[in-house]
């Protein structure tokens, strides 16, 4: 694991003006994966879009962590269904 791929949680806390415990709760509930790199809790840079989505849901809609988990799961299912629908539509076009 290379360190540039990870962003320290403390940096994110300062940038987004949130408490460190928010990350701990997200990690404990399985909503977001926080890893330890060189004794520093970090978030992989690929997880930043998901984290920003979590922040928007939390701040704009005032949803708790359990609700965020449900919303993210539902959004994931919707994305999968959309992919399946597109795949099915493409297969049907062959017979038209």
CSV table of N, CA, C and O in Angstrom, one decimal:
chain,number,residue,atom,x,y,z
A,1,UNK,N,0.8,-1.2,0.0
A,1,UNK,CA,0.0,0.0,0.0
A,1,UNK,C,0.9,1.2,0.0
A,1,UNK,O,1.7,1.4,0.8
A,2,UNK,N,0.6,2.1,-0.9
A,2,UNK,CA,1.4,3.3,-1.0
A,2,UNK,C,0.7,4.4,-0.2
A,2,UNK,O,-0.6,4.5,-0.3
A,3,UNK,N,1.4,5.2,0.5
A,3,UNK,CA,0.8,6.3,1.3
A,3,UNK,C,0.1,7.3,0.6
A,3,UNK,O,-0.9,7.9,1.0
A,4,UNK,N,0.5,7.8,-0.7
A,4,UNK,CA,-0.2,8.8,-1.4
A,4,UNK,C,-1.6,8.4,-1.7
A,4,UNK,O,-2.4,9.3,-2.0
A,5,UNK,N,-1.9,7.1,-1.7
A,5,UNK,CA,-3.3,6.7,-2.1
A,5,UNK,C,-4.2,6.9,-0.9
A,5,UNK,O,-5.4,6.8,-1.0
A,6,UNK,N,-3.7,7.3,0.3
A,6,UNK,CA,-4.5,7.4,1.5
A,6,UNK,C,-4.5,8.8,2.0
A,6,UNK,O,-3.5,9.5,2.0
A,7,UNK,N,-5.6,9.3,2.5
A,7,UNK,CA,-5.7,10.6,3.1
A,7,UNK,C,-6.0,10.5,4.6
A,7,UNK,O,-6.9,9.7,5.0
A,8,UNK,N,-5.2,11.1,5.4
A,8,UNK,CA,-5.4,11.0,6.9
A,8,UNK,C,-6.8,11.5,7.3
A,8,UNK,O,-7.3,12.5,6.8
A,9,UNK,N,-7.4,10.8,8.2
A,9,UNK,CA,-8.8,11.2,8.7
A,9,UNK,C,-8.7,12.6,9.3
A,9,UNK,O,-9.7,13.3,9.1
A,10,UNK,N,-7.7,12.9,10.0
A,10,UNK,CA,-7.6,14.2,10.7
A,10,UNK,C,-7.6,15.3,9.7
A,10,UNK,O,-8.2,16.4,9.9
A,11,UNK,N,-7.0,15.1,8.5
A,11,UNK,CA,-7.0,16.1,7.4
A,11,UNK,C,-8.5,16.3,6.9
A,11,UNK,O,-8.9,17.4,6.7
A,12,UNK,N,-9.2,15.2,6.8
A,12,UNK,CA,-10.5,15.3,6.3
A,12,UNK,C,-11.4,15.9,7.3
A,12,UNK,O,-12.4,16.7,7.0
A,13,UNK,N,-11.2,15.7,8.6
A,13,UNK,CA,-11.9,16.3,9.7
A,13,UNK,C,-11.8,17.8,9.7
A,13,UNK,O,-12.8,18.5,9.8
A,14,UNK,N,-10.6,18.3,9.5
A,14,UNK,CA,-10.3,19.7,9.4
A,14,UNK,C,-11.0,20.3,8.1
A,14,UNK,O,-11.6,21.4,8.2
A,15,UNK,N,-10.8,19.6,7.0
A,15,UNK,CA,-11.4,20.2,5.8
A,15,UNK,C,-12.9,20.2,5.8
A,15,UNK,O,-13.5,21.2,5.3
A,16,UNK,N,-13.5,19.2,6.3
A,16,UNK,CA,-15.0,19.1,6.3
A,16,UNK,C,-15.7,19.6,7.6
A,16,UNK,O,-16.9,19.6,7.7
A,17,UNK,N,-14.9,20.0,8.5
A,17,UNK,CA,-15.3,20.5,9.8
A,17,UNK,C,-16.3,19.5,10.5
A,17,UNK,O,-17.4,19.8,10.9
A,18,UNK,N,-15.7,18.3,10.7
A,18,UNK,CA,-16.5,17.2,11.4
A,18,UNK,C,-15.6,16.6,12.5
A,18,UNK,O,-14.4,16.8,12.5
A,19,UNK,N,-16.2,15.9,13.3
A,19,UNK,CA,-15.5,15.3,14.4
A,19,UNK,C,-14.9,14.0,14.0
A,19,UNK,O,-15.4,13.3,13.1
A,20,UNK,N,-13.8,13.6,14.6
A,20,UNK,CA,-13.1,12.3,14.3
A,20,UNK,C,-14.0,11.1,14.6
A,20,UNK,O,-14.0,10.1,13.9
A,21,UNK,N,-14.9,11.3,15.6
A,21,UNK,CA,-15.8,10.2,15.9
A,21,UNK,C,-16.8,9.8,14.8
A,21,UNK,O,-17.2,8.7,14.8
A,22,UNK,N,-17.1,10.8,13.9
A,22,UNK,CA,-18.0,10.5,12.8
A,22,UNK,C,-17.4,9.4,11.9
A,22,UNK,O,-18.1,8.5,11.5
A,23,UNK,N,-16.1,9.5,11.7
A,23,UNK,CA,-15.4,8.4,10.9
A,23,UNK,C,-15.4,7.1,11.6
A,23,UNK,O,-15.6,6.1,11.0
A,24,UNK,N,-15.2,7.2,12.9
A,24,UNK,CA,-15.2,5.9,13.7
A,24,UNK,C,-16.6,5.3,13.7
A,24,UNK,O,-16.6,4.0,13.5
A,25,UNK,N,-17.6,6.1,13.8
A,25,UNK,CA,-19.0,5.5,13.7
A,25,UNK,C,-19.2,4.9,12.3
A,25,UNK,O,-19.8,3.9,12.2
A,26,UNK,N,-18.8,5.6,11.3
A,26,UNK,CA,-19.0,5.1,9.9
A,26,UNK,C,-18.3,3.8,9.7
A,26,UNK,O,-18.9,2.9,9.1
A,27,UNK,N,-17.1,3.7,10.2
A,27,UNK,CA,-16.3,2.5,10.1
A,27,UNK,C,-16.9,1.4,10.9
A,27,UNK,O,-17.1,0.2,10.4
A,28,UNK,N,-17.3,1.7,12.1
A,28,UNK,CA,-17.9,0.6,13.0
A,28,UNK,C,-19.2,0.1,12.5
A,28,UNK,O,-19.5,-1.1,12.6
A,29,UNK,N,-20.0,0.9,11.8
A,29,UNK,CA,-21.3,0.5,11.2
A,29,UNK,C,-21.1,-0.2,9.9
A,29,UNK,O,-22.0,-0.7,9.3
A,30,UNK,N,-19.8,-0.2,9.3
A,30,UNK,CA,-19.6,-0.8,8.0
A,30,UNK,C,-20.0,0.0,6.8
A,30,UNK,O,-20.1,-0.5,5.7
A,31,UNK,N,-20.2,1.3,7.1
A,31,UNK,CA,-20.6,2.2,6.0
A,31,UNK,C,-19.4,2.7,5.1
A,31,UNK,O,-19.5,2.8,3.9
A,32,UNK,N,-18.3,2.9,5.8
A,32,UNK,CA,-17.1,3.4,5.1
A,32,UNK,C,-15.9,2.7,5.7
A,32,UNK,O,-15.8,2.5,6.9
A,33,UNK,N,-14.9,2.3,4.8
A,33,UNK,CA,-13.7,1.6,5.3
A,33,UNK,C,-12.6,2.6,5.6
A,33,UNK,O,-12.2,3.3,4.8
A,34,UNK,N,-12.2,2.6,6.9
A,34,UNK,CA,-11.1,3.4,7.4
A,34,UNK,C,-10.0,2.4,7.7
A,34,UNK,O,-10.2,1.5,8.4
A,35,UNK,N,-8.8,2.7,7.1
A,35,UNK,CA,-7.7,1.8,7.4
A,35,UNK,C,-6.6,2.5,8.2
A,35,UNK,O,-6.6,3.8,8.2
A,36,UNK,N,-5.7,1.8,8.8
A,36,UNK,CA,-4.6,2.3,9.5
A,36,UNK,C,-3.3,2.2,8.7
A,36,UNK,O,-2.9,1.0,8.3
A,37,UNK,N,-2.7,3.3,8.4
A,37,UNK,CA,-1.4,3.3,7.6
A,37,UNK,C,-0.4,4.0,8.5
A,37,UNK,O,-0.6,5.2,8.8
A,38,UNK,N,0.7,3.4,8.8
A,38,UNK,CA,1.7,3.9,9.7
A,38,UNK,C,1.1,4.6,10.9
A,38,UNK,O,1.4,5.8,11.2
A,39,UNK,N,0.3,3.9,11.6
A,39,UNK,CA,-0.4,4.3,12.8
A,39,UNK,C,-1.2,5.5,12.7
A,39,UNK,O,-1.5,6.3,13.6
A,40,UNK,N,-1.7,5.8,11.5
A,40,UNK,CA,-2.6,6.9,11.2
A,40,UNK,C,-3.8,6.4,10.5
A,40,UNK,O,-3.7,5.7,9.5
A,41,UNK,N,-5.0,6.7,11.0
A,41,UNK,CA,-6.2,6.3,10.4
A,41,UNK,C,-6.4,7.1,9.1
A,41,UNK,O,-6.4,8.3,9.2
A,42,UNK,N,-6.7,6.4,8.1
A,42,UNK,CA,-6.8,7.0,6.7
A,42,UNK,C,-7.9,6.5,5.9
A,42,UNK,O,-8.5,5.4,6.2
A,43,UNK,N,-8.3,7.2,4.9
A,43,UNK,CA,-9.3,6.9,4.0
A,43,UNK,C,-8.7,6.8,2.6
A,43,UNK,O,-7.9,7.7,2.2
A,44,UNK,N,-9.0,5.7,1.9
A,44,UNK,CA,-8.4,5.6,0.5
A,44,UNK,C,-9.0,6.7,-0.4
A,44,UNK,O,-10.2,7.0,-0.2
A,45,UNK,N,-8.2,7.2,-1.3
A,45,UNK,CA,-8.7,8.3,-2.1
A,45,UNK,C,-9.9,7.9,-3.0
A,45,UNK,O,-10.7,8.7,-3.4
A,46,UNK,N,-10.0,6.6,-3.3
A,46,UNK,CA,-11.2,6.1,-4.1
A,46,UNK,C,-12.5,6.2,-3.3
A,46,UNK,O,-13.5,6.2,-3.9
A,47,UNK,N,-12.4,6.3,-2.0
A,47,UNK,CA,-13.5,6.3,-1.1
A,47,UNK,C,-14.1,7.8,-0.9
A,47,UNK,O,-15.1,8.0,-0.3
A,48,UNK,N,-13.3,8.7,-1.4
A,48,UNK,CA,-13.7,10.2,-1.2
A,48,UNK,C,-15.1,10.5,-1.8
A,48,UNK,O,-15.9,11.1,-1.2
A,49,UNK,N,-15.4,10.0,-3.1
A,49,UNK,CA,-16.7,10.3,-3.6
A,49,UNK,C,-17.9,9.7,-2.7
A,49,UNK,O,-18.9,10.4,-2.5
A,50,UNK,N,-17.6,8.6,-2.2
A,50,UNK,CA,-18.6,7.9,-1.3
A,50,UNK,C,-18.7,8.8,0.0
A,50,UNK,O,-19.8,9.0,0.5
A,51,UNK,N,-17.6,9.2,0.5
A,51,UNK,CA,-17.6,10.0,1.7
A,51,UNK,C,-18.3,11.3,1.5
A,51,UNK,O,-19.1,11.7,2.3
A,52,UNK,N,-18.1,11.9,0.4
A,52,UNK,CA,-18.7,13.2,0.1
A,52,UNK,C,-20.3,13.0,-0.1
A,52,UNK,O,-21.0,13.9,0.3
A,53,UNK,N,-20.7,11.9,-0.6
A,53,UNK,CA,-22.1,11.6,-0.7
A,53,UNK,C,-22.7,11.4,0.7
A,53,UNK,O,-23.8,11.9,1.0
A,54,UNK,N,-21.9,10.7,1.5
A,54,UNK,CA,-22.4,10.5,2.9
A,54,UNK,C,-22.5,11.9,3.6
A,54,UNK,O,-23.5,12.1,4.3
A,55,UNK,N,-21.5,12.8,3.4
A,55,UNK,CA,-21.6,14.1,4.0
A,55,UNK,C,-22.8,14.9,3.5
A,55,UNK,O,-23.5,15.5,4.3
A,56,UNK,N,-23.1,14.8,2.2
A,56,UNK,CA,-24.3,15.5,1.7
A,56,UNK,C,-25.6,15.0,2.3
A,56,UNK,O,-26.4,15.7,2.7
A,57,UNK,N,-25.7,13.6,2.4
A,57,UNK,CA,-26.9,13.0,3.0
A,57,UNK,C,-27.0,13.4,4.4
A,57,UNK,O,-28.1,13.8,4.9
A,58,UNK,N,-25.9,13.4,5.1
A,58,UNK,CA,-25.9,13.7,6.6
A,58,UNK,C,-26.2,15.2,6.8
A,58,UNK,O,-27.1,15.5,7.7
A,59,UNK,N,-25.6,16.1,6.1
A,59,UNK,CA,-25.7,17.5,6.4
A,59,UNK,C,-27.0,18.1,5.8
A,59,UNK,O,-27.7,18.8,6.5
A,60,UNK,N,-27.3,17.7,4.5
A,60,UNK,CA,-28.5,18.4,3.9
A,60,UNK,C,-29.8,17.7,4.3
A,60,UNK,O,-30.8,18.4,4.4
A,61,UNK,N,-29.8,16.4,4.6
A,61,UNK,CA,-31.0,15.8,4.9
A,61,UNK,C,-31.1,15.4,6.4
A,61,UNK,O,-32.2,14.9,6.9
A,62,UNK,N,-30.0,15.7,7.1
A,62,UNK,CA,-30.0,15.4,8.6
A,62,UNK,C,-30.4,13.9,8.9
A,62,UNK,O,-31.2,13.6,9.7
A,63,UNK,N,-29.7,13.0,8.2
A,63,UNK,CA,-29.9,11.6,8.3
A,63,UNK,C,-28.9,11.0,9.2
A,63,UNK,O,-27.7,11.3,9.0
A,64,UNK,N,-29.2,10.1,10.1
A,64,UNK,CA,-28.2,9.4,11.0
A,64,UNK,C,-27.5,8.4,10.2
A,64,UNK,O,-27.8,8.0,9.0
A,65,UNK,N,-26.5,7.8,10.8
A,65,UNK,CA,-25.6,6.8,10.2
A,65,UNK,C,-26.3,5.6,9.7
A,65,UNK,O,-26.1,5.1,8.6
A,66,UNK,N,-27.3,5.1,10.5
A,66,UNK,CA,-28.0,3.9,10.1
A,66,UNK,C,-28.9,4.2,8.9
A,66,UNK,O,-29.0,3.4,7.9
A,67,UNK,N,-29.4,5.4,8.8
A,67,UNK,CA,-30.2,5.8,7.6
A,67,UNK,C,-29.3,6.0,6.4
A,67,UNK,O,-29.7,5.6,5.3
A,68,UNK,N,-28.1,6.5,6.6
A,68,UNK,CA,-27.2,6.6,5.5
A,68,UNK,C,-26.8,5.3,4.9
A,68,UNK,O,-26.8,5.1,3.7
A,69,UNK,N,-26.6,4.3,5.8
A,69,UNK,CA,-26.3,2.9,5.4
A,69,UNK,C,-27.4,2.4,4.5
A,69,UNK,O,-27.2,1.8,3.4
A,70,UNK,N,-28.7,2.6,4.9
A,70,UNK,CA,-29.8,2.1,4.2
A,70,UNK,C,-29.9,2.8,2.8
A,70,UNK,O,-30.1,2.2,1.8
A,71,UNK,N,-29.7,4.1,2.8
A,71,UNK,CA,-29.8,4.9,1.6
A,71,UNK,C,-28.7,4.5,0.6
A,71,UNK,O,-28.9,4.3,-0.6
A,72,UNK,N,-27.4,4.3,1.1
A,72,UNK,CA,-26.4,3.8,0.2
A,72,UNK,C,-26.6,2.5,-0.4
A,72,UNK,O,-26.3,2.2,-1.5
A,73,UNK,N,-27.2,1.5,0.5
A,73,UNK,CA,-27.5,0.2,0.0
A,73,UNK,C,-28.6,0.3,-1.1
A,73,UNK,O,-28.5,-0.4,-2.1
A,74,UNK,N,-29.6,1.1,-0.9
A,74,UNK,CA,-30.7,1.3,-1.9
A,74,UNK,C,-30.1,1.9,-3.2
A,74,UNK,O,-30.5,1.5,-4.3
A,75,UNK,N,-29.3,2.9,-3.1
A,75,UNK,CA,-28.7,3.5,-4.3
A,75,UNK,C,-27.8,2.5,-5.0
A,75,UNK,O,-27.8,2.5,-6.3
A,76,UNK,N,-27.1,1.6,-4.3
A,76,UNK,CA,-26.3,0.6,-4.9
A,76,UNK,C,-27.2,-0.4,-5.7
A,76,UNK,O,-26.9,-0.8,-6.8
A,77,UNK,N,-28.3,-0.8,-5.1
A,77,UNK,CA,-29.3,-1.7,-5.8
A,77,UNK,C,-29.9,-1.0,-7.0
A,77,UNK,O,-30.0,-1.7,-8.0
A,78,UNK,N,-30.2,0.3,-6.9
A,78,UNK,CA,-30.7,1.0,-8.1
A,78,UNK,C,-29.7,1.0,-9.2
A,78,UNK,O,-30.1,0.8,-10.4
A,79,UNK,N,-28.5,1.3,-8.9
A,79,UNK,CA,-27.4,1.3,-9.9
A,79,UNK,C,-27.3,-0.1,-10.6
A,79,UNK,O,-27.1,-0.2,-11.8
A,80,UNK,N,-27.3,-1.2,-9.8
A,80,UNK,CA,-27.3,-2.5,-10.3
A,80,UNK,C,-28.5,-2.8,-11.2
A,80,UNK,O,-28.3,-3.4,-12.3
A,81,UNK,N,-29.6,-2.4,-10.8
A,81,UNK,CA,-30.8,-2.6,-11.6
A,81,UNK,C,-30.8,-1.8,-12.9
A,81,UNK,O,-31.2,-2.3,-14.0
A,82,UNK,N,-30.3,-0.6,-12.9
A,82,UNK,CA,-30.1,0.2,-14.1
A,82,UNK,C,-29.1,-0.5,-15.1
A,82,UNK,O,-29.4,-0.5,-16.3
A,83,UNK,N,-28.0,-1.0,-14.5
A,83,UNK,CA,-27.1,-1.7,-15.4
A,83,UNK,C,-27.7,-3.0,-16.0
A,83,UNK,O,-27.5,-3.2,-17.2
A,84,UNK,N,-28.5,-3.7,-15.2
A,84,UNK,CA,-29.2,-4.9,-15.8
A,84,UNK,C,-30.2,-4.5,-16.8
A,84,UNK,O,-30.3,-5.2,-17.8
A,85,UNK,N,-30.9,-3.4,-16.6
A,85,UNK,CA,-31.9,-2.9,-17.6
A,85,UNK,C,-31.2,-2.5,-18.9
A,85,UNK,O,-31.7,-2.9,-20.0
A,86,UNK,N,-30.2,-1.8,-18.8
A,86,UNK,CA,-29.4,-1.4,-20.0
A,86,UNK,C,-28.9,-2.6,-20.8
A,86,UNK,O,-29.0,-2.7,-22.0
A,87,UNK,N,-28.4,-3.6,-20.0
A,87,UNK,CA,-27.9,-4.8,-20.6
A,87,UNK,C,-29.0,-5.6,-21.3
A,87,UNK,O,-28.9,-6.0,-22.5
A,88,UNK,N,-30.1,-5.7,-20.7
A,88,UNK,CA,-31.3,-6.4,-21.3
A,88,UNK,C,-31.8,-5.6,-22.5
A,88,UNK,O,-32.1,-6.2,-23.5
A,89,UNK,N,-31.9,-4.3,-22.4
A,89,UNK,CA,-32.3,-3.5,-23.6
A,89,UNK,C,-31.4,-3.7,-24.7
A,89,UNK,O,-31.8,-3.8,-25.9
A,90,UNK,N,-30.1,-3.7,-24.5
A,90,UNK,CA,-29.1,-4.0,-25.6
A,90,UNK,C,-29.3,-5.3,-26.2
A,90,UNK,O,-29.2,-5.5,-27.4
A,91,UNK,N,-29.6,-6.3,-25.4
A,91,UNK,CA,-29.8,-7.7,-25.9
A,91,UNK,C,-31.1,-7.7,-26.7
A,91,UNK,O,-31.1,-8.4,-27.7
A,92,UNK,N,-32.1,-7.0,-26.3
A,92,UNK,CA,-33.4,-7.0,-27.1
A,92,UNK,C,-33.2,-6.3,-28.4
A,92,UNK,O,-33.9,-6.7,-29.4
A,93,UNK,N,-32.3,-5.3,-28.5
A,93,UNK,CA,-32.1,-4.6,-29.8
A,93,UNK,C,-31.6,-5.6,-30.9
A,93,UNK,O,-31.8,-5.3,-32.0
A,94,UNK,N,-30.9,-6.6,-30.5
A,94,UNK,CA,-30.4,-7.6,-31.4
A,94,UNK,C,-31.6,-8.2,-32.2
A,94,UNK,O,-31.5,-8.5,-33.4
A,95,UNK,N,-32.7,-8.4,-31.5
A,95,UNK,CA,-33.9,-9.1,-32.1
A,95,UNK,C,-34.9,-8.2,-32.8
A,95,UNK,O,-35.8,-8.6,-33.4
A,96,UNK,N,-34.6,-6.9,-32.8
A,96,UNK,CA,-35.5,-5.9,-33.4
A,96,UNK,C,-35.2,-5.8,-34.9
A,96,UNK,O,-34.2,-6.0,-35.4
